[in-house]
Amino acid sequence: MTYTSMETNLDQQFDPNRTTSYEEDFKWLKWVPLLLELLLIGIGMLNLSSATAVEDKSMGLWKNQAISSGLGAVITLILYFPHYSFLSRLAYLVYMGNVGLLLAVLAFGRASLGAKRWISIGGFSLQPSELMKLSMVIFLAKFFENKNTTSGLKLSDLILPTLFVLIPVGLIIIQPDLGTAMIILLVYGSILLFLKLNPKLLLGLIVASTVALPVIYNYGLKPYQRQRIVTFIDPMSDPKGAGYNSIQSMIAVGSGQLWGKGYKKGTQAHLNFLPEHHTDFIFSVFSEEWGFIGCSVLLLIYALFLMSGLSVAYQSNDKFASLLAFGIVSIFFWHIFVNMGMVMGMLPIVGVPLPFMSYGGSALLTAMSGVAILVNIANKKYMF
C-alpha cells in the first residue's frame, strides 16, 4: 500500500462491487487480526504472571486480566455480528457519551498515584481516557466520511474536527494523563496525513509546531513532566530520582542479552528494582526473560498484526470503513512505538501501555474492541 494510492482510493474508487487482484489474499487475511490478538493475549498473560510472581498482587493480577479478556470476548461477539455501518450512525453519540465520562472522572473519579483517571461502575474500574481513543477514531471516520479530500485538506477543513479533538485531550491532560492525550493527537495527525493535507498547510503546521514546542515545554508541562524530558536526555542526571525508572528499564532490557534469563528468572522485576513492571514496563520484563530473540519474535507478531490491519483498511469498499480501520491500526502502532521506545530509553517516559501485554482492564477491552471492528469490516465485505 502506498500513500498515493490511498489518496485516490479514498474519494474516487469506493465501489461496493469493486474487486481487486488481492481479493483471495484478503479473504485469507480476514481472521488474522483476531488470531494474532489471541496469540498476543496468551503471551501477555504468561508474561504478566511472571512479572507479578513475587508480590502476587490481588492474588495474581493475571487472573484479573483473564477476567477482562473474557469480558472482551463478549464485547468482540457483540461488535462482530452487526454490520460496521451502525458505528457510523452512532459515532457522534459515542463521542458525546465518552466526553461525559471524562467529565464524570473530574467530578467524582478515583485517584491513584496522583492522577484521577478512573470511575467505578458496578465494582469495575473504568478508565474513560482509554475508551476515548477508539471513540475519537469512530468520530473522525464519520466526520470525514462524506468530505472530498482529493485536493487536500485546507485549514478551514480542520477547525471543527481539531476543536472536537482538543476537548477530550484537554480533559485528559487535566487528570493528568499526558501519554493518552499524546496518543490521541498522534492518531489524529496520522488520519489527517492518510486523508492528505494541502502541502502549504502541512508546511505551516510543521513550522507552527516547531515554534510552539518551547512554549509548551516552559508553560504547558508540569515540573515533573519537564524533568522526564531532561532525564530522557541524560538519565544519570538524577539516577535515584526522575531517571531511576529509565535506568532500571534499560538494565532489564540489556541484561536479557541474546536468549534471555528464562521464564520467571528475571531479577529486575522480581527483586522490585523495576517499578510499574506489570503496566508501563511490561516489555522490560519480557526482554529480560526472553532476550533479543524473544523480542524479535514479539516484534514480528506485532508487525504482522499491524500489516493485517492495514490490509483491512486498504481493501475496504467505503471511506468510513477505510478511515475507521486505519485509525484503529494507528492506535496500536503508536502504542507499540511509544511504549517500546520508552522502555529502551529512546523516548521520554509517559504512561502508555503495550497492547495486549500491559495490565489494565480498560486498555485491554479497548484493544479487543478495536480488533473486533477490524474483523467486522474484513468479513462484512463479503456479505450479500
Short mmCIF file of C-alpha atoms in Angstrom, two decimals:
data_model
loop_
_atom_site.label_atom_id
_atom_site.label_comp_id
_atom_site.label_asym_id
_atom_site.label_seq_id
_atom_site.Cartn_x
_atom_site.Cartn_y
_atom_site.Cartn_z
CA MET A 1 0.00 0.00 0.00
CA THR A 2 1.29 3.44 -0.87
CA TYR A 3 0.15 6.81 0.35
CA THR A 4 -0.52 7.91 -3.23
CA SER A 5 -2.84 5.02 -3.94
CA MET A 6 -4.83 5.68 -0.78
CA GLU A 7 -5.26 9.34 -1.72
CA THR A 8 -7.02 8.20 -4.89
CA ASN A 9 -8.99 5.35 -3.34
CA LEU A 10 -10.47 7.38 -0.52
CA ASP A 11 -12.63 9.61 -2.71
CA GLN A 12 -12.71 8.06 -6.18
CA GLN A 13 -12.69 4.28 -6.03
CA PHE A 14 -15.11 3.18 -3.32
CA ASP A 15 -17.39 0.80 -5.15
CA PRO A 16 -19.37 -1.89 -3.30
CA ASN A 17 -18.86 -4.22 -6.26
CA ARG A 18 -15.14 -3.48 -6.66
CA THR A 19 -12.86 -6.49 -6.85
CA THR A 20 -9.09 -6.46 -6.89
CA SER A 21 -6.24 -8.84 -7.53
CA TYR A 22 -5.83 -9.06 -3.75
CA GLU A 23 -9.33 -10.47 -3.24
CA GLU A 24 -8.28 -14.01 -2.40
CA ASP A 25 -5.48 -12.83 -0.13
CA PHE A 26 -7.89 -10.57 1.68
CA LYS A 27 -10.28 -13.45 2.29
CA TRP A 28 -7.44 -15.37 3.89
CA LEU A 29 -6.36 -12.38 5.96
CA LYS A 30 -9.79 -11.52 7.35
CA TRP A 31 -9.28 -13.56 10.53
CA VAL A 32 -5.57 -12.81 11.01
CA PRO A 33 -6.01 -9.77 13.33
CA LEU A 34 -8.16 -11.86 15.68
CA LEU A 35 -5.80 -14.85 15.64
CA LEU A 36 -2.77 -12.66 16.34
CA GLU A 37 -4.70 -10.87 19.08
CA LEU A 38 -5.34 -14.20 20.82
CA LEU A 39 -1.67 -15.10 20.50
CA LEU A 40 -0.57 -11.76 21.97
CA ILE A 41 -3.06 -12.05 24.85
CA GLY A 42 -1.69 -15.50 25.64
CA ILE A 43 1.90 -14.21 25.62
CA GLY A 44 0.86 -11.23 27.70
CA MET A 45 -0.87 -13.41 30.28
CA LEU A 46 2.24 -15.60 30.74
CA ASN A 47 4.46 -12.53 30.94
CA LEU A 48 2.16 -10.84 33.47
CA SER A 49 2.12 -13.99 35.58
CA SER A 50 5.92 -13.87 35.67
CA ALA A 51 6.06 -10.13 36.35
CA THR A 52 3.82 -10.46 39.42
CA ALA A 53 5.06 -13.85 40.62
CA VAL A 54 6.76 -12.44 43.73
CA GLU A 55 4.34 -9.86 45.09
CA ASP A 56 1.24 -11.73 43.84
CA LYS A 57 -0.85 -8.56 43.88
CA SER A 58 -4.57 -9.14 44.44
CA MET A 59 -4.00 -12.92 44.32
CA GLY A 60 -2.47 -12.63 40.87
CA LEU A 61 -3.09 -9.72 38.50
CA TRP A 62 -3.08 -12.16 35.61
CA LYS A 63 -6.37 -13.56 36.93
CA ASN A 64 -7.94 -10.10 36.76
CA GLN A 65 -6.53 -9.75 33.25
CA ALA A 66 -8.08 -13.10 32.33
CA ILE A 67 -11.47 -11.87 33.53
CA SER A 68 -11.04 -8.71 31.43
CA SER A 69 -10.15 -10.79 28.38
CA GLY A 70 -13.28 -12.90 28.93
CA LEU A 71 -15.38 -9.73 29.03
CA GLY A 72 -13.52 -8.56 25.94
CA ALA A 73 -14.53 -11.78 24.16
CA VAL A 74 -18.18 -10.99 24.86
CA ILE A 75 -17.73 -7.45 23.53
CA THR A 76 -15.99 -8.89 20.46
CA LEU A 77 -19.05 -11.01 19.67
CA ILE A 78 -21.36 -8.03 20.19
CA LEU A 79 -19.31 -5.82 17.83
CA TYR A 80 -18.79 -8.53 15.22
CA PHE A 81 -22.32 -9.55 14.25
CA PRO A 82 -23.99 -6.24 13.26
CA HIS A 83 -22.73 -4.51 10.13
CA TYR A 84 -20.00 -2.00 10.99
CA SER A 85 -22.10 0.82 9.49
CA PHE A 86 -24.01 1.02 12.79
CA LEU A 87 -20.91 2.71 14.21
CA SER A 88 -21.30 5.48 11.64
CA ARG A 89 -24.85 6.15 12.83
CA LEU A 90 -23.79 6.17 16.49
CA ALA A 91 -20.45 7.99 16.05
CA TYR A 92 -21.47 11.38 17.46
CA LEU A 93 -23.45 9.79 20.29
CA VAL A 94 -20.45 7.62 21.23
CA TYR A 95 -18.21 10.69 21.22
CA MET A 96 -20.52 12.75 23.43
CA GLY A 97 -21.04 9.84 25.82
CA ASN A 98 -17.29 9.40 26.23
CA VAL A 99 -16.79 13.15 26.83
CA GLY A 100 -19.49 12.84 29.51
CA LEU A 101 -17.49 10.03 31.14
CA LEU A 102 -14.36 12.20 31.13
CA LEU A 103 -16.30 14.95 32.87
CA ALA A 104 -17.57 12.39 35.37
CA VAL A 105 -13.96 11.41 36.13
CA LEU A 106 -13.12 15.01 37.04
CA ALA A 107 -16.25 15.27 39.20
CA PHE A 108 -16.12 12.03 41.21
CA GLY A 109 -13.34 9.88 39.75
CA ARG A 110 -10.99 7.70 41.76
CA ALA A 111 -7.45 8.97 42.25
CA SER A 112 -4.35 6.78 42.26
CA LEU A 113 -0.65 7.70 42.18
CA GLY A 114 -1.52 11.39 41.96
CA ALA A 115 -3.86 11.05 38.97
CA LYS A 116 -7.65 10.94 38.77
CA ARG A 117 -8.39 8.70 35.78
CA TRP A 118 -10.90 6.05 36.88
CA ILE A 119 -14.57 5.79 37.75
CA SER A 120 -16.20 2.83 39.45
CA ILE A 121 -19.14 1.21 37.67
CA GLY A 122 -20.67 -1.83 39.33
CA GLY A 123 -17.46 -2.71 41.11
CA PHE A 124 -15.43 -2.40 37.92
CA SER A 125 -12.89 0.40 37.49
CA LEU A 126 -13.27 2.07 34.10
CA GLN A 127 -10.70 4.41 32.54
CA PRO A 128 -12.67 6.58 30.07
CA SER A 129 -9.49 8.07 28.57
CA GLU A 130 -8.65 4.63 27.14
CA LEU A 131 -12.09 4.34 25.55
CA MET A 132 -11.71 7.86 24.14
CA LYS A 133 -9.02 6.69 21.71
CA LEU A 134 -11.44 4.39 19.93
CA SER A 135 -14.37 6.81 20.28
CA MET A 136 -12.30 9.54 18.65
CA VAL A 137 -11.38 7.35 15.69
CA ILE A 138 -15.04 6.46 15.13
CA PHE A 139 -15.95 10.15 15.34
CA LEU A 140 -13.25 11.24 12.87
CA ALA A 141 -14.14 8.46 10.40
CA LYS A 142 -17.74 9.67 10.47
CA PHE A 143 -16.78 13.36 10.24
CA PHE A 144 -14.62 12.90 7.13
CA GLU A 145 -16.78 10.19 5.56
CA ASN A 146 -18.58 12.49 3.11
CA LYS A 147 -15.89 15.15 2.68
CA ASN A 148 -13.98 15.36 -0.58
CA THR A 149 -10.29 15.31 0.30
CA THR A 150 -8.80 14.59 -3.13
CA SER A 151 -7.28 18.08 -3.44
CA GLY A 152 -6.01 18.04 0.15
CA LEU A 153 -7.47 19.32 3.40
CA LYS A 154 -7.29 23.07 3.96
CA LEU A 155 -7.08 24.96 7.25
CA SER A 156 -10.81 25.69 7.18
CA ASP A 157 -11.47 21.94 6.96
CA LEU A 158 -9.56 21.30 10.18
CA ILE A 159 -11.01 23.91 12.53
CA LEU A 160 -14.08 21.94 13.61
CA PRO A 161 -12.51 18.44 13.91
CA THR A 162 -9.50 19.87 15.73
CA LEU A 163 -11.82 21.54 18.23
CA PHE A 164 -13.61 18.24 18.84
CA VAL A 165 -10.24 16.51 19.32
CA LEU A 166 -8.90 19.14 21.71
CA ILE A 167 -11.93 18.99 24.03
CA PRO A 168 -11.25 15.43 25.28
CA VAL A 169 -7.47 15.97 25.03
CA GLY A 170 -7.80 18.92 27.41
CA LEU A 171 -9.96 16.90 29.83
CA ILE A 172 -7.42 14.06 29.78
CA ILE A 173 -4.46 16.38 30.39
CA ILE A 174 -6.23 17.77 33.46
CA GLN A 175 -6.36 14.26 35.02
CA PRO A 176 -3.31 14.35 34.28
CA ASP A 177 -2.59 11.72 31.61
CA LEU A 178 -0.13 13.16 29.13
CA GLY A 179 0.56 9.79 27.49
CA THR A 180 -3.05 9.15 26.44
CA ALA A 181 -3.51 12.76 25.29
CA MET A 182 -0.37 12.42 23.18
CA ILE A 183 -1.60 9.16 21.60
CA ILE A 184 -4.91 10.78 20.59
CA LEU A 185 -3.08 13.69 18.95
CA LEU A 186 -0.70 11.33 17.13
CA VAL A 187 -3.62 9.26 15.84
CA TYR A 188 -5.40 12.43 14.71
CA GLY A 189 -2.29 13.54 12.84
CA SER A 190 -1.96 10.11 11.23
CA ILE A 191 -5.55 10.22 9.98
CA LEU A 192 -5.02 13.70 8.52
CA LEU A 193 -1.94 12.52 6.63
CA PHE A 194 -3.87 9.46 5.46
CA LEU A 195 -6.59 11.72 4.09
CA LYS A 196 -3.99 14.11 2.57
CA LEU A 197 -3.16 17.60 3.74
CA ASN A 198 -2.66 20.60 1.50
CA PRO A 199 1.17 20.88 1.12
CA LYS A 200 1.21 24.54 2.20
CA LEU A 201 -0.88 23.70 5.26
CA LEU A 202 1.41 20.79 6.13
CA LEU A 203 4.45 23.06 5.95
CA GLY A 204 2.69 25.69 8.05
CA LEU A 205 1.78 23.12 10.70
CA ILE A 206 5.38 21.91 10.88
CA VAL A 207 6.65 25.48 11.36
CA ALA A 208 3.93 26.28 13.92
CA SER A 209 4.71 23.09 15.87
CA THR A 210 8.40 23.92 15.93
CA VAL A 211 7.67 27.38 17.32
CA ALA A 212 5.11 26.07 19.81
CA LEU A 213 7.27 23.33 21.33
CA PRO A 214 9.40 25.64 23.54
CA VAL A 215 6.26 27.42 24.73
CA ILE A 216 4.55 24.13 25.58
CA TYR A 217 7.68 22.91 27.36
CA ASN A 218 8.01 26.02 29.53
CA TYR A 219 4.36 26.80 30.24
CA GLY A 220 2.26 23.76 29.29
CA LEU A 221 4.09 20.99 31.14
CA LYS A 222 4.19 20.35 34.86
CA PRO A 223 7.62 20.35 36.57
CA TYR A 224 7.74 16.54 36.80
CA GLN A 225 6.91 16.25 33.08
CA ARG A 226 9.75 18.62 32.17
CA GLN A 227 12.03 16.59 34.43
CA ARG A 228 11.12 13.45 32.47
CA ILE A 229 12.38 15.08 29.29
CA VAL A 230 15.60 16.16 30.99
CA THR A 231 16.23 12.66 32.34
CA PHE A 232 15.40 11.17 28.94
CA ILE A 233 18.31 13.15 27.51
CA ASP A 234 20.56 12.28 30.47
CA PRO A 235 19.09 9.65 32.86
CA MET A 236 22.22 9.79 35.02
CA SER A 237 21.50 13.42 35.90
CA ASP A 238 19.11 12.09 38.55
CA PRO A 239 19.76 8.32 38.85
CA LYS A 240 17.87 7.90 42.14
CA GLY A 241 15.00 10.21 41.24
CA ALA A 242 13.44 11.01 37.88
CA GLY A 243 15.98 8.93 35.97
CA TYR A 244 15.54 5.80 38.10
CA ASN A 245 12.74 4.19 36.05
CA SER A 246 14.55 4.68 32.75
CA ILE A 247 17.85 3.36 34.08
CA GLN A 248 16.31 0.23 35.63
CA SER A 249 14.30 -0.43 32.48
CA MET A 250 17.38 -0.23 30.26
CA ILE A 251 19.25 -2.53 32.64
CA ALA A 252 16.43 -5.07 32.39
CA VAL A 253 16.30 -4.89 28.59
CA GLY A 254 20.08 -5.16 28.23
CA SER A 255 20.51 -7.95 30.78
CA GLY A 256 18.38 -10.28 28.66
CA GLN A 257 21.18 -10.38 26.07
CA LEU A 258 20.60 -12.88 23.22
CA TRP A 259 18.44 -15.64 24.71
CA GLY A 260 17.24 -14.10 27.98
CA LYS A 261 17.45 -15.34 31.56
CA GLY A 262 14.48 -17.64 31.25
CA TYR A 263 10.82 -17.57 32.23
CA LYS A 264 10.31 -16.23 35.78
CA LYS A 265 14.07 -15.88 36.20
CA GLY A 266 14.35 -12.14 35.64
CA THR A 267 15.82 -10.19 38.55
CA GLN A 268 14.88 -6.57 37.85
CA ALA A 269 11.15 -7.19 38.29
CA HIS A 270 11.29 -10.00 40.85
CA LEU A 271 13.63 -8.06 43.13
CA ASN A 272 11.49 -4.92 42.68
CA PHE A 273 14.20 -2.81 41.06
CA LEU A 274 11.89 -2.13 38.12
CA PRO A 275 8.81 -0.03 39.07
CA GLU A 276 5.42 -0.48 37.38
CA HIS A 277 6.70 -3.67 35.78
CA HIS A 278 3.17 -5.01 35.29
CA THR A 279 1.95 -1.95 33.34
CA ASP A 280 4.18 0.59 31.57
CA PHE A 281 7.37 -1.51 31.81
CA ILE A 282 5.95 -4.94 31.00
CA PHE A 283 8.15 -5.11 27.88
CA SER A 284 11.22 -4.74 30.09
CA VAL A 285 10.18 -7.91 31.94
CA PHE A 286 9.71 -9.76 28.65
CA SER A 287 13.07 -8.53 27.32
CA GLU A 288 14.97 -9.66 30.41
CA GLU A 289 13.46 -13.15 30.38
CA TRP A 290 13.40 -13.85 26.64
CA GLY A 291 16.29 -11.75 25.32
CA PHE A 292 16.87 -10.38 21.85
CA ILE A 293 15.49 -13.49 20.14
CA GLY A 294 12.24 -13.41 22.08
CA CYS A 295 11.82 -9.66 21.50
CA SER A 296 12.41 -10.16 17.77
CA VAL A 297 9.65 -12.77 17.64
CA LEU A 298 7.29 -10.48 19.56
CA LEU A 299 8.07 -7.58 17.22
CA LEU A 300 7.39 -9.84 14.24
CA ILE A 301 3.99 -10.77 15.65
CA TYR A 302 3.15 -7.10 16.20
CA ALA A 303 4.34 -6.24 12.67
CA LEU A 304 2.12 -8.95 11.15
CA PHE A 305 -0.78 -7.69 13.27
CA LEU A 306 -0.34 -4.11 12.03
CA MET A 307 0.05 -5.24 8.41
CA SER A 308 -3.13 -7.32 8.59
CA GLY A 309 -4.98 -4.27 9.93
CA LEU A 310 -3.63 -2.07 7.12
CA SER A 311 -4.78 -4.71 4.65
CA VAL A 312 -8.31 -4.35 6.03
CA ALA A 313 -8.11 -0.56 5.60
CA TYR A 314 -6.75 -0.84 2.05
CA GLN A 315 -9.34 -3.37 0.87
CA SER A 316 -12.37 -1.64 2.39
CA ASN A 317 -15.07 -0.65 -0.06
CA ASP A 318 -16.21 2.57 1.60
CA LYS A 319 -14.48 5.59 3.05
CA PHE A 320 -15.88 5.29 6.58
CA ALA A 321 -14.63 1.71 6.94
CA SER A 322 -11.22 2.56 5.49
CA LEU A 323 -10.73 5.53 7.81
CA LEU A 324 -12.02 3.56 10.78
CA ALA A 325 -9.67 0.63 10.13
CA PHE A 326 -6.68 2.90 9.54
CA GLY A 327 -7.41 4.86 12.71
CA ILE A 328 -7.59 1.68 14.78
CA VAL A 329 -4.27 0.48 13.36
CA SER A 330 -2.78 3.90 14.17
CA ILE A 331 -3.80 3.49 17.82
CA PHE A 332 -1.97 0.16 18.02
CA PHE A 333 1.08 1.44 16.12
CA TRP A 334 1.64 4.48 18.32
CA HIS A 335 1.14 2.45 21.49
CA ILE A 336 3.74 -0.10 20.41
CA PHE A 337 6.16 2.54 19.14
CA VAL A 338 5.95 4.81 22.18
CA ASN A 339 5.95 2.05 24.81
CA MET A 340 8.92 0.16 23.38
CA GLY A 341 10.83 3.37 22.72
CA MET A 342 10.14 4.45 26.29
CA VAL A 343 11.38 1.27 27.98
CA MET A 344 14.53 1.20 25.84
CA GLY A 345 15.41 4.80 26.70
CA MET A 346 14.74 6.10 23.18
CA LEU A 347 11.72 8.21 24.20
CA PRO A 348 10.70 10.07 27.37
CA ILE A 349 8.73 8.04 29.90
CA VAL A 350 4.98 8.53 29.57
CA GLY A 351 2.12 6.32 30.72
CA VAL A 352 1.46 4.36 27.53
CA PRO A 353 0.64 0.62 27.90
CA LEU A 354 1.79 -2.08 25.47
CA PRO A 355 -1.29 -3.53 23.68
CA PHE A 356 -2.40 -6.95 24.99
CA MET A 357 0.65 -7.15 27.26
CA SER A 358 0.32 -4.44 29.92
CA TYR A 359 -2.04 -4.96 32.83
CA GLY A 360 -5.22 -2.91 32.63
CA GLY A 361 -8.82 -3.87 32.01
CA SER A 362 -9.89 -0.71 30.17
CA ALA A 363 -6.86 -0.80 27.87
CA LEU A 364 -7.43 -4.49 27.06
CA LEU A 365 -11.16 -4.01 26.42
CA THR A 366 -10.44 -1.07 24.12
CA ALA A 367 -7.81 -3.05 22.20
CA MET A 368 -10.08 -6.09 21.82
CA SER A 369 -12.95 -3.85 20.69
CA GLY A 370 -10.68 -2.34 18.04
CA VAL A 371 -9.74 -5.78 16.73
CA ALA A 372 -13.41 -6.82 16.70
CA ILE A 373 -14.22 -3.82 14.49
CA LEU A 374 -11.32 -4.67 12.14
CA VAL A 375 -12.58 -8.25 11.77
CA ASN A 376 -16.13 -6.96 11.28
CA ILE A 377 -15.00 -4.71 8.42
CA ALA A 378 -12.98 -7.51 6.83
CA ASN A 379 -15.82 -10.04 6.97
CA LYS A 380 -18.79 -7.85 6.12
CA LYS A 381 -17.11 -7.09 2.79
CA TYR A 382 -18.38 -10.47 1.67
CA MET A 383 -21.95 -10.20 2.92
CA PHE A 384 -24.67 -10.09 0.25
#
